[in-house]
Amino acid sequence: MTEILDIVVLVFILIGAFFSVVAAIGVVRLPDVYTRNHAASKSATLGVMFILMGTFIHFAAEDHTNTRLILAIVFIFLTSPVGGHLINRAAYYTGVKMWDRSVRDDLMERVGNLNVRSADGKNRKTDELKK
Amino acid sequence: MFDNILYGVLVLLTLSILGYVYRLIKGPSIPDRVVALDAIGITLVSITALVSIVMETNAFLDVILLIGILSFIGTAAFSKFLAKGVIFDRDRNS
């Protein structure tokens, strides 16, 4: 019985480690901040949730169940994509350049040419920052 | 066998933290560095969970929740500082 539980825990942990390593490779290799943030928020969240679920199964099989771990899983599942969205939005509105092979910018058509606070503390138009 | 695989996974997670540290030092813009810091926090959560399995204790499971909350608050504060230049607004109507 414990052998089967160990195998289940190991499968969860190995899947989580795979997604964490994929997130790290994406953060190192991808070309601009928006794609790197995509890798870091989605893939790292899935990896850490798999590892925490393996930990939860391990401790639930040993003694009593652990509600703090369920709370941590739900909290990370809610807040990690929100944090990724916040930092991506801050990057867009401070005028960080996109990759030069990006083909379209839908938010630019939607919000137009904004007057934003650039990295040196002055107000600039967004299209002169994007050049 | 079980412990050896867990040690191997710990080595993989440490290597991915090294990749994030590379991006934290080199990253061309400030949001790159904030993304790397957030991902370092998330990976520290999984390292804490694996260490608590290896040491057969459930005393570290509170630390997981604490690291998650601190990492999220740090990211939110950094992104608000980057977008507006302040963290706490004095003028609530702007």
XYZ file of N, CA and C in Angstrom, chain B residues 2-94:
279
model
N 13.038 6.337 -3.183
C 12.155 7.501 -3.041
C 12.952 8.754 -2.713
N 13.851 8.638 -1.713
C 14.652 9.795 -1.317
C 15.612 10.235 -2.407
N 16.157 9.267 -3.168
C 17.097 9.661 -4.221
C 16.402 10.463 -5.309
N 15.167 10.058 -5.684
C 14.443 10.831 -6.693
C 14.113 12.221 -6.163
N 13.788 12.295 -4.857
C 13.501 13.623 -4.294
C 14.739 14.515 -4.318
N 15.913 13.922 -4.031
C 17.136 14.736 -4.119
C 17.395 15.197 -5.547
N 17.123 14.322 -6.533
C 17.292 14.727 -7.929
C 16.385 15.874 -8.308
N 15.110 15.827 -7.830
C 14.179 16.919 -8.126
C 14.633 18.210 -7.451
N 15.214 18.083 -6.239
C 15.732 19.285 -5.568
C 16.871 19.912 -6.372
N 17.734 19.062 -6.961
C 18.816 19.602 -7.788
C 18.256 20.317 -9.010
N 17.205 19.730 -9.638
C 16.597 20.382 -10.809
C 16.006 21.743 -10.432
N 15.323 21.809 -9.286
C 14.725 23.086 -8.887
C 15.798 24.121 -8.566
N 16.930 23.675 -7.996
C 18.020 24.616 -7.726
C 18.616 25.156 -9.020
N 18.725 24.267 -10.043
C 19.223 24.748 -11.332
C 18.254 25.760 -11.943
N 16.930 25.554 -11.769
C 16.006 26.535 -12.338
C 16.079 27.853 -11.575
N 16.363 27.809 -10.258
C 16.580 29.073 -9.539
C 17.825 29.780 -10.058
N 18.852 29.003 -10.438
C 20.047 29.627 -11.037
C 19.689 30.336 -12.347
N 18.812 29.735 -13.158
C 18.368 30.402 -14.384
C 17.647 31.705 -14.087
N 16.782 31.693 -13.048
C 16.094 32.936 -12.686
C 17.074 33.986 -12.177
N 18.130 33.567 -11.458
C 19.117 34.533 -10.965
C 19.873 35.163 -12.127
N 20.137 34.342 -13.184
C 20.748 34.909 -14.398
C 19.865 35.995 -14.988
N 18.545 35.728 -15.075
C 17.646 36.730 -15.633
C 17.523 37.932 -14.696
N 17.637 37.688 -13.377
C 17.555 38.780 -12.404
C 18.736 39.726 -12.538
N 19.924 39.199 -12.836
C 21.094 40.062 -12.969
C 21.121 40.712 -14.347
N 20.854 39.943 -15.411
C 21.074 40.446 -16.758
C 19.903 41.255 -17.286
N 18.662 40.893 -16.868
C 17.430 41.353 -17.471
C 17.424 42.789 -17.956
N 17.073 43.069 -19.212
C 17.286 44.419 -19.744
C 16.417 45.480 -19.082
N 15.208 45.135 -18.633
C 14.331 46.156 -18.054
C 13.972 45.769 -16.622
N 13.372 46.718 -15.911
C 13.001 46.463 -14.510
C 11.914 45.385 -14.401
N 10.848 45.369 -15.262
C 9.863 44.299 -15.149
C 10.438 42.893 -15.327
N 11.510 42.744 -16.106
C 12.172 41.438 -16.194
C 12.655 40.975 -14.835
N 13.228 41.907 -14.099
C 13.773 41.523 -12.790
C 12.654 41.181 -11.819
N 11.517 41.906 -11.914
C 10.405 41.598 -11.014
C 9.811 40.232 -11.346
N 9.724 39.895 -12.647
C 9.246 38.568 -13.056
C 10.156 37.485 -12.491
N 11.478 37.722 -12.549
C 12.419 36.713 -12.041
C 12.285 36.564 -10.529
N 12.072 37.670 -9.812
C 11.911 37.568 -8.357
C 10.643 36.804 -7.977
N 9.543 37.052 -8.720
C 8.299 36.347 -8.452
C 8.479 34.846 -8.691
N 9.178 34.501 -9.776
C 9.376 33.080 -10.074
C 10.311 32.422 -9.067
N 11.285 33.176 -8.533
C 12.147 32.627 -7.478
C 11.309 32.314 -6.240
N 10.356 33.199 -5.895
C 9.481 32.922 -4.758
C 8.659 31.672 -4.952
N 8.099 31.500 -6.173
C 7.278 30.319 -6.458
C 8.123 29.045 -6.364
N 9.368 29.099 -6.869
C 10.208 27.900 -6.818
C 10.653 27.591 -5.393
N 10.831 28.633 -4.574
C 11.158 28.393 -3.156
C 10.033 27.667 -2.434
N 8.782 27.938 -2.839
C 7.655 27.213 -2.248
C 7.793 25.716 -2.513
N 8.104 25.346 -3.782
C 8.209 23.902 -4.059
C 9.412 23.288 -3.372
N 10.523 24.055 -3.235
C 11.683 23.510 -2.522
C 11.329 23.272 -1.056
N 10.553 24.176 -0.450
C 10.154 23.976 0.952
C 9.285 22.734 1.111
N 8.362 22.505 0.160
C 7.510 21.315 0.239
C 8.343 20.044 0.135
N 9.309 20.027 -0.801
C 10.129 18.816 -0.959
C 11.019 18.578 0.262
N 11.562 19.658 0.845
C 12.401 19.492 2.038
C 11.565 18.952 3.196
N 10.299 19.386 3.295
C 9.479 18.853 4.383
C 9.105 17.399 4.143
N 9.066 16.940 2.873
C 8.872 15.500 2.645
C 10.121 14.739 3.041
N 11.306 15.256 2.654
C 12.559 14.555 2.919
C 12.798 14.440 4.423
N 12.510 15.516 5.179
C 12.774 15.495 6.615
C 11.636 14.909 7.428
N 10.549 14.472 6.758
C 9.405 13.805 7.405
C 8.804 14.636 8.537
N 8.647 15.911 8.304
C 8.012 16.755 9.310
C 6.972 17.628 8.629
N 5.937 18.000 9.363
C 4.985 18.937 8.770
C 5.059 20.302 9.445
N 6.232 20.628 9.968
C 6.382 21.929 10.617
C 6.640 23.035 9.613
N 7.052 22.656 8.370
C 7.389 23.693 7.393
C 6.203 24.118 6.552
N 5.032 23.506 6.774
C 3.931 23.765 5.850
C 3.317 25.139 6.063
N 3.544 25.745 7.241
C 3.128 27.138 7.409
C 3.990 28.086 6.599
N 5.284 27.706 6.461
C 6.234 28.562 5.744
C 5.830 28.702 4.278
N 5.230 27.619 3.710
C 4.782 27.652 2.321
C 3.770 28.778 2.108
N 2.769 28.832 2.983
C 1.741 29.868 2.857
C 2.345 31.259 3.038
N 3.296 31.377 3.985
C 3.914 32.677 4.251
C 4.724 33.161 3.052
N 5.505 32.265 2.424
C 6.296 32.679 1.258
C 5.380 33.073 0.103
N 4.275 32.327 -0.072
C 3.339 32.681 -1.144
C 2.751 34.059 -0.956
N 2.308 34.371 0.259
C 1.698 35.676 0.519
C 2.717 36.798 0.334
N 3.948 36.608 0.861
C 4.954 37.678 0.743
C 5.356 37.905 -0.704
N 5.446 36.823 -1.500
C 5.826 36.972 -2.901
C 4.751 37.741 -3.671
N 3.477 37.430 -3.397
C 2.410 38.138 -4.114
C 2.367 39.613 -3.732
N 2.527 39.916 -2.427
C 2.491 41.323 -2.005
C 3.666 42.092 -2.605
N 4.839 41.456 -2.669
C 6.001 42.109 -3.274
C 5.777 42.418 -4.734
N 5.206 41.458 -5.487
C 4.972 41.700 -6.904
C 3.955 42.814 -7.120
N 2.874 42.813 -6.303
C 1.854 43.857 -6.462
C 2.428 45.228 -6.149
N 3.258 45.323 -5.087
C 3.833 46.617 -4.721
C 4.812 47.103 -5.785
N 5.639 46.184 -6.328
C 6.581 46.589 -7.372
C 5.853 47.064 -8.619
N 4.776 46.369 -9.028
C 4.119 46.768 -10.262
C 3.389 48.091 -10.072
N 2.849 48.332 -8.881
C 2.196 49.625 -8.674
C 3.225 50.747 -8.626
N 4.388 50.466 -8.046
C 5.438 51.492 -8.029
C 5.932 51.799 -9.432
N 6.059 50.757 -10.275
C 6.521 51.001 -11.640
C 5.506 51.791 -12.439
N 4.197 51.492 -12.252
C 3.204 52.150 -13.093
C 2.912 53.568 -12.631
N 2.901 53.817 -11.306
C 2.470 55.120 -10.835
C 3.559 55.935 -10.155
N 4.663 55.316 -9.729
C 5.700 56.047 -9.036
C 5.513 56.115 -7.541
N 4.340 55.665 -7.048
C 4.101 55.602 -5.615
C 3.518 54.232 -5.305
N 3.545 53.847 -4.031
C 2.876 52.601 -3.636
C 1.554 52.919 -2.961
N 1.568 53.888 -2.029
C 0.332 54.301 -1.373
C -0.092 55.648 -1.945
N -1.319 55.724 -2.471
C -1.813 56.988 -3.004
C -2.260 57.882 -1.867
N -1.870 59.176 -1.937
C -2.452 60.117 -0.994
C -3.733 60.710 -1.566
N -3.729 60.972 -2.870
C -4.913 61.513 -3.510
C -5.739 60.340 -4.027
N -6.851 60.044 -3.367
C -7.611 58.851 -3.722
C -8.417 59.051 -4.989
N -8.552 60.302 -5.479
C -9.428 60.530 -6.618
C -8.710 60.475 -7.952
N -7.383 60.425 -7.949
C -6.684 60.481 -9.237
C -6.663 59.118 -9.904
